[in-house]
Coordinates of C-alpha atoms in Angstrom, one line a residue:
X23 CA 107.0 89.5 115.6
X24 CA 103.2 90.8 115.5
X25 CA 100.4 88.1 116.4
X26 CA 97.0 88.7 116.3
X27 CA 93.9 86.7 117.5
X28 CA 91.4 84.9 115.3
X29 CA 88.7 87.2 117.0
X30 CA 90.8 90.1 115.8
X31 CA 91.1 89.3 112.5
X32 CA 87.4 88.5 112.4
X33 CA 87.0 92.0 112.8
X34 CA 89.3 93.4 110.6
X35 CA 87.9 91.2 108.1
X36 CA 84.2 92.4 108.6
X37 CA 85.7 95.6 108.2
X38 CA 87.3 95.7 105.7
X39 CA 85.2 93.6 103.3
X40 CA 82.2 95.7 103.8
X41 CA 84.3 98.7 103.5
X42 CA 84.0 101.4 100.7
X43 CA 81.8 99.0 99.0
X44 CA 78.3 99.9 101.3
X45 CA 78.8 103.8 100.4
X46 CA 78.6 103.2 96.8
X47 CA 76.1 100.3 96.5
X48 CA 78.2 98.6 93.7
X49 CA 74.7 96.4 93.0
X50 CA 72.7 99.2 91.8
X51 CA 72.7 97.9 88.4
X52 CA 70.6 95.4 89.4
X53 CA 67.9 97.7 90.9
X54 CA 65.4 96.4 92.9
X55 CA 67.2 92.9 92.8
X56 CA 70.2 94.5 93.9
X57 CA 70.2 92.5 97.6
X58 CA 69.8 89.4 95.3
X59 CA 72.6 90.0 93.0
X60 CA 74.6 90.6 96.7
X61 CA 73.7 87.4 97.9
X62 CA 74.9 85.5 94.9
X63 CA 78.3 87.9 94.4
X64 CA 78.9 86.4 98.5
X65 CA 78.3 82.6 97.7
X66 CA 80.7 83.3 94.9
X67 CA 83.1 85.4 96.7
X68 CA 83.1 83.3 99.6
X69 CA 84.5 80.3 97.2
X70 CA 87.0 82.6 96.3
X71 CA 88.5 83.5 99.5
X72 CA 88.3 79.9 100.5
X73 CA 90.6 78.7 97.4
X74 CA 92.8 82.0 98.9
X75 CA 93.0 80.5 102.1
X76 CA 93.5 77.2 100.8
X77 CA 96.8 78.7 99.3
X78 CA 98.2 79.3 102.5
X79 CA 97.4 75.9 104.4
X80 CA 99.2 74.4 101.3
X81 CA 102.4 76.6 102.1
X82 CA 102.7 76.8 105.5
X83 CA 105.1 79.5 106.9
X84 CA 104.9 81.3 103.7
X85 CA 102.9 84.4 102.8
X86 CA 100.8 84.5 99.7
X87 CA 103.2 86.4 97.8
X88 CA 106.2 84.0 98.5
X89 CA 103.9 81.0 97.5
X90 CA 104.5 82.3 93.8
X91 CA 108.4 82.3 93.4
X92 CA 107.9 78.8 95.8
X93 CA 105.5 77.4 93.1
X94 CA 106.0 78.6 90.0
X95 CA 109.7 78.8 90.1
X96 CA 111.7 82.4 90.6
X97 CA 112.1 83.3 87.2
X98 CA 107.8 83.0 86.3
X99 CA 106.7 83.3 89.9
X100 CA 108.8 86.8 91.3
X101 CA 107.2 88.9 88.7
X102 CA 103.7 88.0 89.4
X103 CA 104.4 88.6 92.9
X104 CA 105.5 91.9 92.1
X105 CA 102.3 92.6 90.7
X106 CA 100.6 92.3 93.5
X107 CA 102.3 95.1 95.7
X108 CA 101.9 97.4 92.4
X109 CA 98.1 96.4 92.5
X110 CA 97.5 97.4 96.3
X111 CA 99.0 100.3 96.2
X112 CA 96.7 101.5 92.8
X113 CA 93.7 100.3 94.9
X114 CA 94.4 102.0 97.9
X115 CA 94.8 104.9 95.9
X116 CA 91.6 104.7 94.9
X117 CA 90.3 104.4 98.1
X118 CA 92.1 108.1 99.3
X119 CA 90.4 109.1 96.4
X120 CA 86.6 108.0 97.7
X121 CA 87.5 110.6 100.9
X122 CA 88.6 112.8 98.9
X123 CA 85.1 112.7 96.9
X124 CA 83.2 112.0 99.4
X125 CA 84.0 114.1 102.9
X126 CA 84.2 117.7 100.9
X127 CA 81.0 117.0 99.7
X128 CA 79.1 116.1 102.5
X129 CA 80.2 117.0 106.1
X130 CA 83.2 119.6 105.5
X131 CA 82.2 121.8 102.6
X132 CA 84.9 124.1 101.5
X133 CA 87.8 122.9 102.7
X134 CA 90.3 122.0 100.3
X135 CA 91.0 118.1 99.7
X136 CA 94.3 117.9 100.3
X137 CA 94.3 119.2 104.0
X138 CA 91.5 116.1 104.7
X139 CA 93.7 113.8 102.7
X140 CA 97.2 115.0 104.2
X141 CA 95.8 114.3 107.8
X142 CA 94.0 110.6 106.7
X143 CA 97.0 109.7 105.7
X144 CA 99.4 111.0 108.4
X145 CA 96.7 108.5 111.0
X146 CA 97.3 106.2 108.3
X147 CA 101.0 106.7 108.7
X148 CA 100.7 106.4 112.5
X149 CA 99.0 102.8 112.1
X150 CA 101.0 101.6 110.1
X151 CA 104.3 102.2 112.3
X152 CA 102.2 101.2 115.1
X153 CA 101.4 97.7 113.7
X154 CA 98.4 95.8 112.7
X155 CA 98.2 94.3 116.4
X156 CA 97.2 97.7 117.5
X157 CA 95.1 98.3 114.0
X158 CA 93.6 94.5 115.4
X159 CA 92.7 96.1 119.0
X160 CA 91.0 98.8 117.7
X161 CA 88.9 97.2 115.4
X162 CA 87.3 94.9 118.4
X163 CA 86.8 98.0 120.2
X164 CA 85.3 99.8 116.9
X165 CA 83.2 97.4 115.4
X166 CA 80.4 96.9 118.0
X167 CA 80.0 100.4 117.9
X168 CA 79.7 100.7 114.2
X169 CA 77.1 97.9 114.4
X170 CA 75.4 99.5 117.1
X171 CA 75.2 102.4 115.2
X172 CA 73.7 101.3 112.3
X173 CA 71.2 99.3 114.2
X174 CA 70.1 102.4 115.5
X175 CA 70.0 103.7 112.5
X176 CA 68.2 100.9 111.2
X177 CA 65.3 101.7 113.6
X178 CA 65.7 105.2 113.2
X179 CA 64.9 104.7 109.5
X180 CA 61.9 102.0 110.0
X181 CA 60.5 104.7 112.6
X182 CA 60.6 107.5 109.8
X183 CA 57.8 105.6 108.1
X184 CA 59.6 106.0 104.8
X185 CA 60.2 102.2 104.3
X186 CA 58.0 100.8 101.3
X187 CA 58.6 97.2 101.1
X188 CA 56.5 97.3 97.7
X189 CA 59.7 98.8 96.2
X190 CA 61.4 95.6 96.1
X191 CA 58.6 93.8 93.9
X192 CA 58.1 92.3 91.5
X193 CA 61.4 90.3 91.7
X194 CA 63.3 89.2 88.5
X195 CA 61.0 91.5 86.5
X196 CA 63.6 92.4 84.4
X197 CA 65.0 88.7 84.4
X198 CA 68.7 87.4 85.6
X199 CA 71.0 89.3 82.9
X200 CA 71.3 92.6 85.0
X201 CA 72.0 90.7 87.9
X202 CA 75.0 88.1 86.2
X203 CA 76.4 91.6 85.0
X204 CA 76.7 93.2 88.7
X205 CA 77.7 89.7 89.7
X206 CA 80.6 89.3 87.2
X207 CA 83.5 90.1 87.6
X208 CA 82.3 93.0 89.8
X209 CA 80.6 91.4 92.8
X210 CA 83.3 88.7 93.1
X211 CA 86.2 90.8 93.4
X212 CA 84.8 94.2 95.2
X213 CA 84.6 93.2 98.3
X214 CA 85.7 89.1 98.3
X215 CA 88.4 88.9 96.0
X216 CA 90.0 91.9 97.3
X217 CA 90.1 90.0 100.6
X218 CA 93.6 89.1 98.7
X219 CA 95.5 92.0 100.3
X220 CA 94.0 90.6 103.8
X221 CA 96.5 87.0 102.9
X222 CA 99.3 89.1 103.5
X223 CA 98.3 89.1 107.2
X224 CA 97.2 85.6 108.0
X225 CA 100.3 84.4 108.8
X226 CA 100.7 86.7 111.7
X227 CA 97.4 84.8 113.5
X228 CA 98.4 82.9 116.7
X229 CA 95.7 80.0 115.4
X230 CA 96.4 79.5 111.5
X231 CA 94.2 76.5 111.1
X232 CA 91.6 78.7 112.2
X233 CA 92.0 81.6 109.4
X234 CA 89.9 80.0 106.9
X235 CA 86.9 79.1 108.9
X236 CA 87.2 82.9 110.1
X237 CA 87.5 84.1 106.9
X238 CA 84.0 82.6 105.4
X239 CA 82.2 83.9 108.6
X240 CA 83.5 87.2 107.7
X241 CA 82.7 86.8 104.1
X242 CA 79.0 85.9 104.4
X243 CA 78.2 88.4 107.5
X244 CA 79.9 91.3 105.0
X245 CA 77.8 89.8 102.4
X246 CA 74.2 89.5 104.6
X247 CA 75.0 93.1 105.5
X248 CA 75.7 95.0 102.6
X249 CA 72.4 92.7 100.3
X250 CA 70.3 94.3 104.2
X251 CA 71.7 97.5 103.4
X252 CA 70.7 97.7 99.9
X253 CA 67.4 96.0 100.2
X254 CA 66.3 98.7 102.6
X255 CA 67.7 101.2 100.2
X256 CA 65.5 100.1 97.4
X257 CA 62.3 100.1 99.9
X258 CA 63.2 103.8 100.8
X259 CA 64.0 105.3 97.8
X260 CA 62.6 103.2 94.8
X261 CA 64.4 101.2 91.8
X262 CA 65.2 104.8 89.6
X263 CA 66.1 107.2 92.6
X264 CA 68.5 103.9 94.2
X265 CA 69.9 103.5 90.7
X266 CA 70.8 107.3 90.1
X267 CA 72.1 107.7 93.3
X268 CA 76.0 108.2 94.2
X269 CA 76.2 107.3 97.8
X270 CA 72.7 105.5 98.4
X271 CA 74.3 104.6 102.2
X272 CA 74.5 108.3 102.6
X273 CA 71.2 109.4 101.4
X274 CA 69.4 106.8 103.4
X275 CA 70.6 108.0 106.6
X276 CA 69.9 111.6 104.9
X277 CA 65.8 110.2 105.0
X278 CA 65.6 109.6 109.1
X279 CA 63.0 112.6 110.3
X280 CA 61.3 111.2 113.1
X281 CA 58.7 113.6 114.4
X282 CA 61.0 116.5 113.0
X283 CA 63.3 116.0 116.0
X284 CA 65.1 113.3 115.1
X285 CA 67.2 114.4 112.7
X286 CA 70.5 115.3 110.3
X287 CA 72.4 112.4 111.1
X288 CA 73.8 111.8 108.2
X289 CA 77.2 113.1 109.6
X290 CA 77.4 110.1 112.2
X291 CA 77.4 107.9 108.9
X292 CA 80.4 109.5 107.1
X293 CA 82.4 109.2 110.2
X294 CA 82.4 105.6 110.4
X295 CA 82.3 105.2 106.8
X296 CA 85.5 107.0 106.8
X297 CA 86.6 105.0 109.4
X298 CA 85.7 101.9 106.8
X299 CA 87.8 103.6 104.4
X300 CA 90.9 104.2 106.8
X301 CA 90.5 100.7 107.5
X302 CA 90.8 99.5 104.0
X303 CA 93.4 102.2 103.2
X304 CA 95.6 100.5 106.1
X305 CA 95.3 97.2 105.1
X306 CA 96.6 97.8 101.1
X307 CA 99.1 99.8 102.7
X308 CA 100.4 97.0 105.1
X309 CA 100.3 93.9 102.2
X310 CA 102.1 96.6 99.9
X311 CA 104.9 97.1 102.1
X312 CA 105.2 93.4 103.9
X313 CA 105.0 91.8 100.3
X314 CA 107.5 94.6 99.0
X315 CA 109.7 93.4 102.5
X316 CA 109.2 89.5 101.4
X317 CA 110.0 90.1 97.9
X318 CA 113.6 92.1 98.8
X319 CA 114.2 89.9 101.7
X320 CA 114.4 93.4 103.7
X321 CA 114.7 93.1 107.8
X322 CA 112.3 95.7 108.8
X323 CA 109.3 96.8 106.7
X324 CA 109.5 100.4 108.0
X325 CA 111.7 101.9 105.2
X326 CA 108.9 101.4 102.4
X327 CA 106.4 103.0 105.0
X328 CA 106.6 106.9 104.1
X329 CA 107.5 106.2 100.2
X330 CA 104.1 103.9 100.3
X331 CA 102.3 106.2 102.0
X332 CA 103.1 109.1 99.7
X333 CA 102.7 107.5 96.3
X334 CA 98.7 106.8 97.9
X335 CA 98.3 110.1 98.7
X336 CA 99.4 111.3 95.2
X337 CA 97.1 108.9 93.3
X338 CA 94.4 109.9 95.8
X339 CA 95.0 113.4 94.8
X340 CA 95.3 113.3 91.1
X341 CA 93.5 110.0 89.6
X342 CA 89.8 111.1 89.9
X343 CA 89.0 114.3 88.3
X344 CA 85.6 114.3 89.4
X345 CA 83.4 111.6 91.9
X346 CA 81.3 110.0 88.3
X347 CA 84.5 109.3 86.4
X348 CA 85.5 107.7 89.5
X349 CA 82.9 105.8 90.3
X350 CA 82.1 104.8 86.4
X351 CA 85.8 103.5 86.8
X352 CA 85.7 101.6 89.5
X353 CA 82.7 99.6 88.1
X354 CA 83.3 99.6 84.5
X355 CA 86.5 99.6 83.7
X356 CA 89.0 98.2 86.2
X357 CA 86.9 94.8 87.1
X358 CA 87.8 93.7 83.7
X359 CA 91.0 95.3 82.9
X360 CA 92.6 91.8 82.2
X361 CA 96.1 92.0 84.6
X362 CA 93.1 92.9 88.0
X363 CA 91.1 89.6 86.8
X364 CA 94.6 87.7 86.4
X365 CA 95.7 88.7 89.7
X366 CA 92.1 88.6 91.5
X367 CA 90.7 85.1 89.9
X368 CA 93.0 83.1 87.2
X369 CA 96.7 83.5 89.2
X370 CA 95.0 82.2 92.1
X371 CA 93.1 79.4 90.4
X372 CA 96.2 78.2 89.2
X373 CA 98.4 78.5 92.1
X374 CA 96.0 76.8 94.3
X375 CA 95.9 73.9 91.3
X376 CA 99.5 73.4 91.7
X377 CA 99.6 73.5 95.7
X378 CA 97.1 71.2 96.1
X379 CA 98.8 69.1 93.5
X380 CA 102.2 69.3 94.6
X381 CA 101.2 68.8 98.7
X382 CA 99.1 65.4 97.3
X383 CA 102.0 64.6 95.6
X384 CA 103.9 65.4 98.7
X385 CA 101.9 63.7 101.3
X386 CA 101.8 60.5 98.9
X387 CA 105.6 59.9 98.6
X388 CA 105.9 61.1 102.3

């Protein structure tokens, strides 16, 4: 059986929840106030992942999925569980979809798609035979450096003398309503309630009591990071350019020129968004297939790997037409397609109700 550390999953966390969410600044509705907006979405989203954590403390040696059919009964509970495998596996064919928008049109120009979306997920493939120990190794070794990247290119970007902290005032001057609708359901669940596909690996820690403790650090560093991020993307480009813009992340690293020799390094940022991506790929991928092996009682999760795998790189392929339909999907429509807010926030609510009920109820005949 596969254990990993707290530290590991602390990284795969940090990951993962910043993931595809810092290329597309999901806040930009909010403009200038778009760090705010961030801010709030985390102290939000971090409740949520708590009441996800809470789920599993309430059923130890089970995974999230099984706590359905254990709660709810078989007959109500097994095919909301099924829903969730069905759910990652849309998501993650989303996210093949954001490399397949967003590498063509930026660092390889010209090549066809599907050659830079066969061999993402062929690595993806790899990993996911390999296990997420290894995937956990290779996060601690990968985040310091994506950290130490963007720190340089936080300086980078500060020493351009592009950064115009006027941009970012007044604040509120449009008042709160822009920033409840980025908030709701959208800053929630993009990066924090999607943390749901991260349950299915929480039982493989070595240190369970620890997970959710580890999983609020995560939550608010993602959160700190991306409201930075965007804050310094508003003082750079201004409330209309940031707005308009379809990877903000991008373009910002796009605006380092220092002395005209420091330059074009806007290729060092695709690389480890992509790597962000891949991350966040691999984990949908790995609660699809360990909640499709819970749910059949199957010994060895490898036999879903390559059908899993394949299905994601068809949606990849064929679900986005074009990068604005995909985008304007991602934030307008799915948030509040009701079965992704059932599954995200009201399932949850419920099931950690009935937990909590049931272990009182538990502890007090005990």
């Amino acid at each position: 059986m596969e254990i990993i550390s707290r530290h590991q999953l602390l990284t795969i966390s940090i990951i993962y929840q910043i993931g595809t969410t810092i290329i597309f600044g999901f806040a930009a509705g909010a403009g200038r106030d778009s760090w705010l907006a961030v801010l709030i979405s985390t102290c939000f989203g971090t409740a949520v992942v708590w009441i996800y954590t809470r789920i599993t403390h309430f059923n130890p040696g089970l995974t999230y999925i099984e706590c359905y059919p254990a709660q709810f009964g078989k007959l109500l509970g097994t095919p909301i569980a099924w829903m969730h495998p069905l759910l990652f596996l849309y998501i993650s064919g989303r996210i093949v979809a954001d490399i397949k928008n967003l590498v063509p049109t930026t660092i390889l120009p010209g090549t066809p798609p599907w050659v830079i979306l066969l061999f993402f997920m062929l690595v993806i493939s790899y990993g996911l035979f390999a296990g997420i120990e290894v995937m956990g190794k290779l996060t601690e070794i990968i985040l310091p450096i994506i950290l130490l990247i963007y720190l340089l290119e936080v300086i980078l970007i500060f020493s351009s003398g592009v950064v115009h902290f006027d941009n970012l005032a007044p604040l509120l001057d449009k008042g709160w309503g822009r920033i409840w609708e980025v908030v709701w359901p959208l800053g929630i669940i993009q990066s924090f309630g999607e943390s749901l596909a991260l349950a299915l690996v929480w039982t493989l820690m070595n240190d369970r009591k620890t997970v959710g403790r580890t999983m609020i650090i995560s939550s608010l560093f993602a959160g700190v990071f991306i409201s930075f991020t965007d804050a310094l993307a508003v003082s750079v480009f201004g409330e209309e350019i940031f707005k308009r813009a379809t990877y903000p992340m991008y373009a910002l690293i796009q605006s380092i020129s220092v002395s005209d020799f420091i330059t074009q390094l806007d290729a060092t940022g695709v690389i480890y968004f992509c790597f962000m991506a891949f991350l966040k790929t691999y984990i949908y991928l790995f609660a699809t297939i360990r909640s499709m092996q819970k749910l059949t009682y199957s010994k060895s999760s490898r036999i879903y790997i390559f059908p899993v795998v394949i299905i994601a790189l068809f949606l990849g392929l064929t679900m986005a037409p074009n990068v604005v339909e995909h985008i304007a999907v991602v934030q307008k429509v799915i948030p509040y397609n009701p079965i992704y807010l059932s599954l995200m926030i009201i399932f949850p609510v419920l099931l950690f109700v009935v937990s909590w009920i049931r272990n009182k109820v538990g502890t007090a005949a005990g």
